[in-house]
Tab-separated table of N, CA and C in Angstrom:
chain	number	residue	atom	x	y	z
A	128	MET	N	100.788	102.731	96.890
A	128	MET	CA	99.792	102.640	95.833
A	128	MET	C	99.676	101.169	95.435
A	129	SER	N	98.481	100.716	95.197
A	129	SER	CA	98.281	99.329	94.817
A	129	SER	C	98.785	99.100	93.397
A	130	ARG	N	99.114	97.859	93.120
A	130	ARG	CA	99.577	97.515	91.763
A	130	ARG	C	98.490	97.779	90.733
A	131	GLU	N	97.245	97.512	91.128
A	131	GLU	CA	96.127	97.733	90.206
A	131	GLU	C	96.009	99.217	89.844
A	132	LEU	N	96.080	100.086	90.837
A	132	LEU	CA	95.997	101.527	90.585
A	132	LEU	C	97.224	102.002	89.815
A	133	ASP	N	98.387	101.485	90.170
A	133	ASP	CA	99.613	101.844	89.471
A	133	ASP	C	99.515	101.457	87.998
A	134	SER	N	99.004	100.276	87.719
A	134	SER	CA	98.840	99.802	86.340
A	134	SER	C	97.827	100.674	85.588
A	135	TYR	N	96.721	101.015	86.251
A	135	TYR	CA	95.708	101.883	85.643
A	135	TYR	C	96.317	103.241	85.311
A	136	ASN	N	97.026	103.832	86.283
A	136	ASN	CA	97.658	105.136	86.047
A	136	ASN	C	98.635	105.062	84.884
A	137	GLN	N	99.399	103.981	84.789
A	137	GLN	CA	100.364	103.848	83.696
A	137	GLN	C	99.653	103.813	82.343
A	138	ARG	N	98.526	103.119	82.267
A	138	ARG	CA	97.755	103.085	81.010
A	138	ARG	C	97.219	104.477	80.662
A	139	VAL	N	96.765	105.224	81.676
A	139	VAL	CA	96.274	106.588	81.436
A	139	VAL	C	97.424	107.477	80.962
A	140	ILE	N	98.583	107.369	81.578
A	140	ILE	CA	99.749	108.162	81.176
A	140	ILE	C	100.124	107.862	79.731
A	141	GLU	N	100.147	106.594	79.367
A	141	GLU	CA	100.481	106.212	77.988
A	141	GLU	C	99.459	106.759	76.998
A	142	ALA	N	98.170	106.652	77.324
A	142	ALA	CA	97.124	107.178	76.445
A	142	ALA	C	97.221	108.698	76.341
A	143	PHE	N	97.489	109.368	77.453
A	143	PHE	CA	97.640	110.825	77.482
A	143	PHE	C	98.733	111.250	76.489
A	144	ARG	N	99.875	110.619	76.591
A	144	ARG	CA	101.013	110.995	75.730
A	144	ARG	C	100.797	110.592	74.282
A	145	ALA	N	100.122	109.492	74.046
A	145	ALA	CA	99.878	109.030	72.678
A	145	ALA	C	98.836	109.885	71.962
A	146	ASN	N	97.961	110.541	72.732
A	146	ASN	CA	96.848	111.291	72.137
A	146	ASN	C	96.914	112.784	72.396
A	147	GLY	N	98.117	113.316	72.553
A	147	GLY	CA	98.278	114.760	72.720
A	147	GLY	C	97.605	115.317	73.955
A	148	GLY	N	97.524	114.524	75.011
A	148	GLY	CA	96.954	115.010	76.258
A	148	GLY	C	95.468	114.754	76.420
A	149	VAL	N	94.856	114.045	75.474
A	149	VAL	CA	93.424	113.763	75.557
A	149	VAL	C	93.227	112.272	75.829
A	150	VAL	N	92.588	111.971	76.953
A	150	VAL	CA	92.264	110.587	77.285
A	150	VAL	C	90.750	110.410	77.208
A	151	ASP	N	90.027	111.350	77.774
A	151	ASP	CA	88.565	111.383	77.751
A	151	ASP	C	88.191	112.806	77.352
A	152	PRO	N	87.568	112.986	76.181
A	152	PRO	CA	87.262	114.349	75.726
A	152	PRO	C	86.436	115.178	76.706
A	153	GLY	N	85.730	114.547	77.629
A	153	GLY	CA	84.917	115.287	78.588
A	153	GLY	C	85.634	115.622	79.884
A	154	LEU	N	86.935	115.301	79.982
A	154	LEU	CA	87.661	115.497	81.228
A	154	LEU	C	89.054	116.044	80.927
A	155	ASP	N	89.380	117.172	81.540
A	155	ASP	CA	90.721	117.750	81.379
A	155	ASP	C	91.672	117.056	82.339
A	156	LEU	N	92.690	116.410	81.780
A	156	LEU	CA	93.695	115.723	82.590
A	156	LEU	C	95.046	116.381	82.420
A	157	LEU	N	95.827	116.321	83.484
A	157	LEU	CA	97.232	116.711	83.413
A	157	LEU	C	98.043	115.581	84.024
A	158	LEU	N	99.325	115.580	83.722
A	158	LEU	CA	100.245	114.649	84.367
A	158	LEU	C	101.082	115.461	85.335
A	159	LEU	N	101.020	115.080	86.593
A	159	LEU	CA	101.743	115.778	87.636
A	159	LEU	C	103.008	114.999	87.985
A	160	HIS	N	104.156	115.631	87.783
A	160	HIS	CA	105.450	115.058	88.177
A	160	HIS	C	105.769	115.630	89.554
A	161	HIS	N	105.900	114.764	90.537
A	161	HIS	CA	106.151	115.214	91.911
A	161	HIS	C	107.209	114.318	92.538
A	162	VAL	N	107.821	114.819	93.605
A	162	VAL	CA	108.900	114.096	94.278
A	162	VAL	C	108.360	113.515	95.570
A	163	GLY	N	108.604	112.231	95.771
A	163	GLY	CA	108.149	111.553	96.984
A	163	GLY	C	108.695	112.202	98.240
A	164	ALA	N	107.829	112.463	99.205
A	164	ALA	CA	108.228	113.120	100.451
A	164	ALA	C	109.236	112.279	101.224
A	165	ARG	N	109.069	110.976	101.213
A	165	ARG	CA	109.997	110.097	101.932
A	165	ARG	C	111.045	109.485	101.008
A	166	SER	N	110.627	109.067	99.815
A	166	SER	CA	111.543	108.349	98.926
A	166	SER	C	112.486	109.266	98.159
A	167	GLY	N	112.020	110.503	97.883
A	167	GLY	CA	112.815	111.408	97.061
A	167	GLY	C	112.774	111.057	95.585
A	168	ARG	N	111.971	110.059	95.216
A	168	ARG	CA	111.876	109.634	93.813
A	168	ARG	C	110.780	110.404	93.084
A	169	GLU	N	111.018	110.648	91.793
A	169	GLU	CA	109.988	111.305	90.996
A	169	GLU	C	108.869	110.326	90.694
A	170	ARG	N	107.665	110.828	90.795
A	170	ARG	CA	106.474	110.053	90.467
A	170	ARG	C	105.644	110.870	89.487
A	171	VAL	N	104.811	110.195	88.717
A	171	VAL	CA	103.917	110.868	87.774
A	171	VAL	C	102.509	110.361	88.048
A	172	THR	N	101.593	111.309	88.242
A	172	THR	CA	100.207	110.972	88.562
A	172	THR	C	99.275	111.720	87.619
A	173	PRO	N	98.380	111.006	86.938
A	173	PRO	CA	97.361	111.700	86.127
A	173	PRO	C	96.262	112.235	87.041
A	174	LEU	N	95.884	113.488	86.810
A	174	LEU	CA	94.858	114.130	87.635
A	174	LEU	C	93.923	114.968	86.771
A	175	ALA	N	92.665	115.009	87.149
A	175	ALA	CA	91.737	115.962	86.548
A	175	ALA	C	92.127	117.345	87.049
A	176	TYR	N	91.947	118.337	86.184
A	176	TYR	CA	92.247	119.706	86.603
A	176	TYR	C	91.205	120.652	86.058
A	177	TRP	N	91.179	121.830	86.673
A	177	TRP	CA	90.276	122.897	86.264
A	177	TRP	C	91.079	124.172	86.154
A	178	ARG	N	90.889	124.899	85.065
A	178	ARG	CA	91.580	126.176	84.857
A	178	ARG	C	91.040	127.223	85.807
A	179	VAL	N	91.945	127.940	86.436
A	179	VAL	CA	91.576	129.074	87.276
A	179	VAL	C	91.734	130.348	86.453
A	180	ASP	N	92.876	130.452	85.776
A	180	ASP	CA	93.145	131.547	84.832
A	180	ASP	C	94.226	131.070	83.871
A	181	ASP	N	94.814	131.980	83.120
A	181	ASP	CA	95.783	131.586	82.087
A	181	ASP	C	97.028	130.910	82.630
A	182	THR	N	97.392	131.182	83.870
A	182	THR	CA	98.627	130.619	84.425
A	182	THR	C	98.408	129.796	85.687
A	183	THR	N	97.163	129.440	85.965
A	183	THR	CA	96.862	128.716	87.194
A	183	THR	C	95.810	127.649	86.946
A	184	VAL	N	96.042	126.466	87.512
A	184	VAL	CA	95.059	125.393	87.460
A	184	VAL	C	94.858	124.855	88.874
A	185	ALA	N	93.734	124.170	89.077
A	185	ALA	CA	93.422	123.587	90.380
A	185	ALA	C	93.212	122.086	90.230
A	186	VAL	N	93.624	121.329	91.246
A	186	VAL	CA	93.387	119.891	91.309
A	186	VAL	C	92.824	119.565	92.693
A	187	LEU	N	92.046	118.505	92.763
A	187	LEU	CA	91.431	118.090	94.023
A	187	LEU	C	92.099	116.828	94.548
A	188	ALA	N	92.391	116.805	95.823
A	188	ALA	CA	93.013	115.638	96.464
A	188	ALA	C	91.927	114.708	97.000
A	189	SER	N	91.061	114.239	96.108
A	189	SER	CA	89.923	113.411	96.531
A	189	SER	C	90.322	111.973	96.831
A	190	ASN	N	91.382	111.504	96.228
A	190	ASN	CA	91.880	110.135	96.451
A	190	ASN	C	90.799	109.095	96.191
A	191	ARG	N	90.001	109.341	95.162
A	191	ARG	CA	88.946	108.409	94.743
A	191	ARG	C	87.992	108.051	95.880
A	192	GLY	N	87.794	109.003	96.783
A	192	GLY	CA	86.846	108.795	97.873
A	192	GLY	C	87.415	108.103	99.098
A	193	ALA	N	88.709	107.851	99.109
A	193	ALA	CA	89.325	107.183	100.266
A	193	ALA	C	89.310	108.104	101.484
A	194	PRO	N	89.396	107.532	102.694
A	194	PRO	CA	89.351	108.355	103.901
A	194	PRO	C	90.614	109.184	104.144
A	195	LYS	N	91.697	108.897	103.433
A	195	LYS	CA	92.951	109.644	103.608
A	195	LYS	C	93.269	110.453	102.353
A	196	HIS	N	94.063	111.497	102.541
A	196	HIS	CA	94.546	112.275	101.403
A	196	HIS	C	95.473	111.387	100.561
A	197	PRO	N	95.531	111.633	99.246
A	197	PRO	CA	96.413	110.826	98.399
A	197	PRO	C	97.889	111.127	98.658
A	198	GLY	N	98.729	110.172	98.322
A	198	GLY	CA	100.169	110.343	98.501
A	198	GLY	C	100.707	111.563	97.782
A	199	TRP	N	100.195	111.833	96.581
A	199	TRP	CA	100.725	112.976	95.829
A	199	TRP	C	100.484	114.286	96.576
A	200	TYR	N	99.389	114.366	97.325
A	200	TYR	CA	99.112	115.580	98.096
A	200	TYR	C	100.209	115.800	99.139
A	201	HIS	N	100.547	114.758	99.873
A	201	HIS	CA	101.605	114.859	100.888
A	201	HIS	C	102.944	115.221	100.233
A	202	ASN	N	103.185	114.678	99.047
A	202	ASN	CA	104.411	114.999	98.322
A	202	ASN	C	104.467	116.476	97.949
A	203	LEU	N	103.336	117.044	97.532
A	203	LEU	CA	103.307	118.461	97.152
A	203	LEU	C	103.500	119.373	98.350
A	204	VAL	N	102.937	118.980	99.484
A	204	VAL	CA	103.121	119.786	100.693
A	204	VAL	C	104.606	119.806	101.062
A	205	ALA	N	105.284	118.657	100.939
A	205	ALA	CA	106.706	118.567	101.280
A	205	ALA	C	107.606	119.162	100.203
A	206	ASN	N	107.217	118.999	98.940
A	206	ASN	CA	108.039	119.441	97.798
A	206	ASN	C	107.144	120.136	96.781
A	207	PRO	N	106.873	121.437	96.964
A	207	PRO	CA	105.883	122.123	96.122
A	207	PRO	C	106.329	122.459	94.697
A	208	ASP	N	107.601	122.334	94.397
A	208	ASP	CA	108.043	122.597	93.025
A	208	ASP	C	107.839	121.342	92.191
A	209	VAL	N	107.000	121.460	91.174
A	209	VAL	CA	106.596	120.307	90.381
A	209	VAL	C	106.701	120.633	88.888
A	210	LYS	N	106.420	119.617	88.095
A	210	LYS	CA	106.324	119.782	86.650
A	210	LYS	C	104.970	119.209	86.247
A	211	THR	N	104.320	119.831	85.283
A	211	THR	CA	103.042	119.332	84.796
A	211	THR	C	103.084	119.205	83.287
A	212	GLU	N	102.395	118.213	82.792
A	212	GLU	CA	102.150	118.075	81.361
A	212	GLU	C	100.670	118.368	81.164
A	213	ILE	N	100.390	119.376	80.361
A	213	ILE	CA	99.022	119.741	80.024
A	213	ILE	C	98.951	119.745	78.504
A	214	GLY	N	98.126	118.870	77.962
A	214	GLY	CA	98.102	118.717	76.512
A	214	GLY	C	99.469	118.262	76.034
A	215	THR	N	100.026	118.999	75.098
A	215	THR	CA	101.354	118.660	74.577
A	215	THR	C	102.435	119.551	75.168
A	216	GLN	N	102.077	120.381	76.136
A	216	GLN	CA	103.042	121.297	76.743
A	216	GLN	C	103.444	120.832	78.138
A	217	THR	N	104.666	121.210	78.509
A	217	THR	CA	105.184	120.913	79.841
A	217	THR	C	105.477	122.232	80.538
A	218	PHE	N	105.073	122.315	81.808
A	218	PHE	CA	105.253	123.524	82.591
A	218	PHE	C	105.901	123.190	83.925
A	219	LEU	N	106.771	124.072	84.392
A	219	LEU	CA	107.186	124.030	85.784
A	219	LEU	C	106.072	124.710	86.554
A	220	ALA	N	105.860	124.300	87.781
A	220	ALA	CA	104.778	124.892	88.571
A	220	ALA	C	105.150	124.885	90.048
A	221	ARG	N	104.464	125.729	90.764
A	221	ARG	CA	104.591	125.770	92.228
A	221	ARG	C	103.215	125.419	92.783
A	222	ALA	N	103.166	124.424	93.658
A	222	ALA	CA	101.903	123.975	94.236
A	222	ALA	C	101.698	124.614	95.598
A	223	ARG	N	100.431	124.921	95.882
A	223	ARG	CA	100.074	125.405	97.212
A	223	ARG	C	98.628	125.010	97.482
A	224	VAL	N	98.329	124.820	98.737
A	224	VAL	CA	96.968	124.499	99.131
A	224	VAL	C	96.155	125.792	99.093
A	225	ALA	N	94.985	125.727	98.506
A	225	ALA	CA	94.124	126.908	98.404
A	225	ALA	C	93.737	127.407	99.790
A	226	THR	N	93.616	128.723	99.910
A	226	THR	CA	93.109	129.306	101.154
A	226	THR	C	91.640	128.886	101.304
A	227	PRO	N	91.083	128.968	102.500
A	227	PRO	CA	89.663	128.614	102.668
A	227	PRO	C	88.739	129.419	101.737
A	228	GLU	N	89.052	130.692	101.544
A	228	GLU	CA	88.223	131.529	100.658
A	228	GLU	C	88.338	131.060	99.202
A	229	GLU	N	89.569	130.803	98.745
A	229	GLU	CA	89.770	130.301	97.384
A	229	GLU	C	89.064	128.967	97.198
A	230	ARG	N	89.215	128.094	98.189
A	230	ARG	CA	88.621	126.765	98.100
A	230	ARG	C	87.109	126.870	97.945
A	231	ALA	N	86.469	127.679	98.777
A	231	ALA	CA	85.012	127.819	98.718
A	231	ALA	C	84.572	128.329	97.347
A	232	LYS	N	85.236	129.344	96.871
A	232	LYS	CA	84.871	129.937	95.574
A	232	LYS	C	85.098	128.949	94.428
A	233	LEU	N	86.295	128.367	94.384
A	233	LEU	CA	86.630	127.465	93.274
A	233	LEU	C	85.852	126.158	93.350
A	234	LEU	N	85.662	125.629	94.546
A	234	LEU	CA	84.941	124.368	94.669
A	234	LEU	C	83.499	124.518	94.217
A	235	GLY	N	82.908	125.666	94.482
A	235	GLY	CA	81.556	125.921	93.983
A	235	GLY	C	81.521	125.904	92.466
A	236	ARG	N	82.486	126.560	91.844
A	236	ARG	CA	82.561	126.591	90.380
A	236	ARG	C	82.841	125.210	89.802
A	237	ILE	N	83.790	124.497	90.417
A	237	ILE	CA	84.160	123.161	89.937
A	237	ILE	C	82.986	122.195	90.083
A	238	SER	N	82.300	122.252	91.215
A	238	SER	CA	81.147	121.375	91.448
A	238	SER	C	80.038	121.626	90.430
A	239	ALA	N	79.834	122.891	90.067
A	239	ALA	CA	78.816	123.225	89.068
A	239	ALA	C	79.206	122.686	87.693
A	240	GLN	N	80.499	122.742	87.371
A	240	GLN	CA	80.990	122.255	86.081
A	240	GLN	C	81.041	120.735	86.014
A	241	THR	N	81.342	120.109	87.159
A	241	THR	CA	81.596	118.671	87.190
A	241	THR	C	80.769	118.043	88.304
A	242	PRO	N	79.571	117.547	87.979
A	242	PRO	CA	78.679	116.994	89.002
A	242	PRO	C	79.310	115.877	89.844
A	243	SER	N	80.219	115.107	89.272
A	243	SER	CA	80.844	114.029	90.052
A	243	SER	C	81.675	114.589	91.204
A	244	VAL	N	82.182	115.807	91.058
A	244	VAL	CA	82.929	116.437	92.153
A	244	VAL	C	81.972	116.752	93.295
A	245	SER	N	80.837	117.296	92.973
A	245	SER	CA	79.842	117.607	93.994
A	245	SER	C	79.454	116.341	94.751
A	246	ALA	N	79.248	115.250	94.028
A	246	ALA	CA	78.889	113.979	94.667
A	246	ALA	C	80.008	113.492	95.574
A	247	ALA	N	81.255	113.610	95.125
A	247	ALA	CA	82.402	113.163	95.928
A	247	ALA	C	82.530	113.992	97.198
A	248	VAL	N	82.393	115.306	97.071
A	248	VAL	CA	82.517	116.191	98.231
A	248	VAL	C	81.451	115.847	99.274
A	249	ASN	N	80.255	115.529	98.830
A	249	ASN	CA	79.171	115.205	99.754
A	249	ASN	C	79.295	113.801	100.344
A	250	ARG	N	80.010	112.916	99.663
A	250	ARG	CA	80.147	111.527	100.089
A	250	ARG	C	81.294	111.325	101.083
A	251	ILE	N	82.328	112.137	100.982
A	251	ILE	CA	83.541	111.950	101.772
A	251	ILE	C	83.449	112.790	103.047
A	252	SER	N	83.787	112.179	104.184
A	252	SER	CA	83.671	112.901	105.452
A	252	SER	C	84.827	113.876	105.677
A	253	ARG	N	85.992	113.631	105.087
A	253	ARG	CA	87.121	114.554	105.271
A	253	ARG	C	86.985	115.735	104.306
A	254	GLU	N	87.615	116.835	104.645
A	254	GLU	CA	87.634	117.972	103.723
A	254	GLU	C	88.663	117.682	102.637
A	255	ILE	N	88.216	117.708	101.400
A	255	ILE	CA	89.106	117.422	100.278
A	255	ILE	C	89.936	118.665	99.981
A	256	PRO	N	91.265	118.558	100.087
A	256	PRO	CA	92.100	119.716	99.773
A	256	PRO	C	92.015	120.093	98.291
A	257	LEU	N	92.000	121.376	98.053
A	257	LEU	CA	92.076	121.917	96.698
A	257	LEU	C	93.478	122.489	96.559
A	258	VAL	N	94.204	122.013	95.570
A	258	VAL	CA	95.588	122.436	95.364
A	258	VAL	C	95.659	123.323	94.130
A	259	ILE	N	96.320	124.446	94.286
A	259	ILE	CA	96.529	125.401	93.206
A	259	ILE	C	97.923	125.157	92.626
A	260	LEU	N	97.996	125.015	91.315
A	260	LEU	CA	99.278	124.885	90.622
A	260	LEU	C	99.514	126.163	89.830
A	261	GLU	N	100.505	126.922	90.250
A	261	GLU	CA	100.846	128.167	89.562
A	261	GLU	C	101.911	127.836	88.521
A	262	LEU	N	101.493	127.861	87.259
A	262	LEU	CA	102.373	127.507	86.153
A	262	LEU	C	103.382	128.629	85.946
A	263	ARG	N	104.652	128.281	85.987
A	263	ARG	CA	105.691	129.313	85.940
A	263	ARG	C	106.404	129.421	84.616
A	264	THR	N	106.733	128.312	84.019
A	264	THR	CA	107.555	128.355	82.820
A	264	THR	C	107.011	127.378	81.793
A	265	ALA	N	106.756	127.884	80.608
A	265	ALA	CA	106.261	127.006	79.540
A	265	ALA	C	107.424	126.237	78.924
A	266	ASN	N	107.111	125.002	78.510
A	266	ASN	CA	108.067	124.148	77.802
A	266	ASN	C	109.398	124.004	78.535
A	267	ALA	N	109.323	123.740	79.813
A	267	ALA	CA	110.533	123.561	80.635
A	267	ALA	C	111.206	122.252	80.343
């Protein structure tokens, strides 16, 4: 990750925690705690998310339009047990890549809710993975 992106993410993380999980009122953000696939170190990444139901949220591995999947995606594939901060609550979660059917259904809904997602999906030549986070335990 570049220093510039790392610095930006750190500012978003600080704002998230200082404001009870709200950085931009028009965008739902979570903080994803994940373990590096190679390093084994914990990392924290702010991500936009969309509610699927009361115990499930979805995130997109768009990587800001880059041609490769983001590092956090590879980390989740290798180490699917994660922790998330949503608002002022912390949850343990299990990550999994959405099935093709889930992806089609949810991506349609997400694109309708968030026009920038639709633009990103149409702009990027790779298929953007949709990751499902199954929230398991509140206030872990």
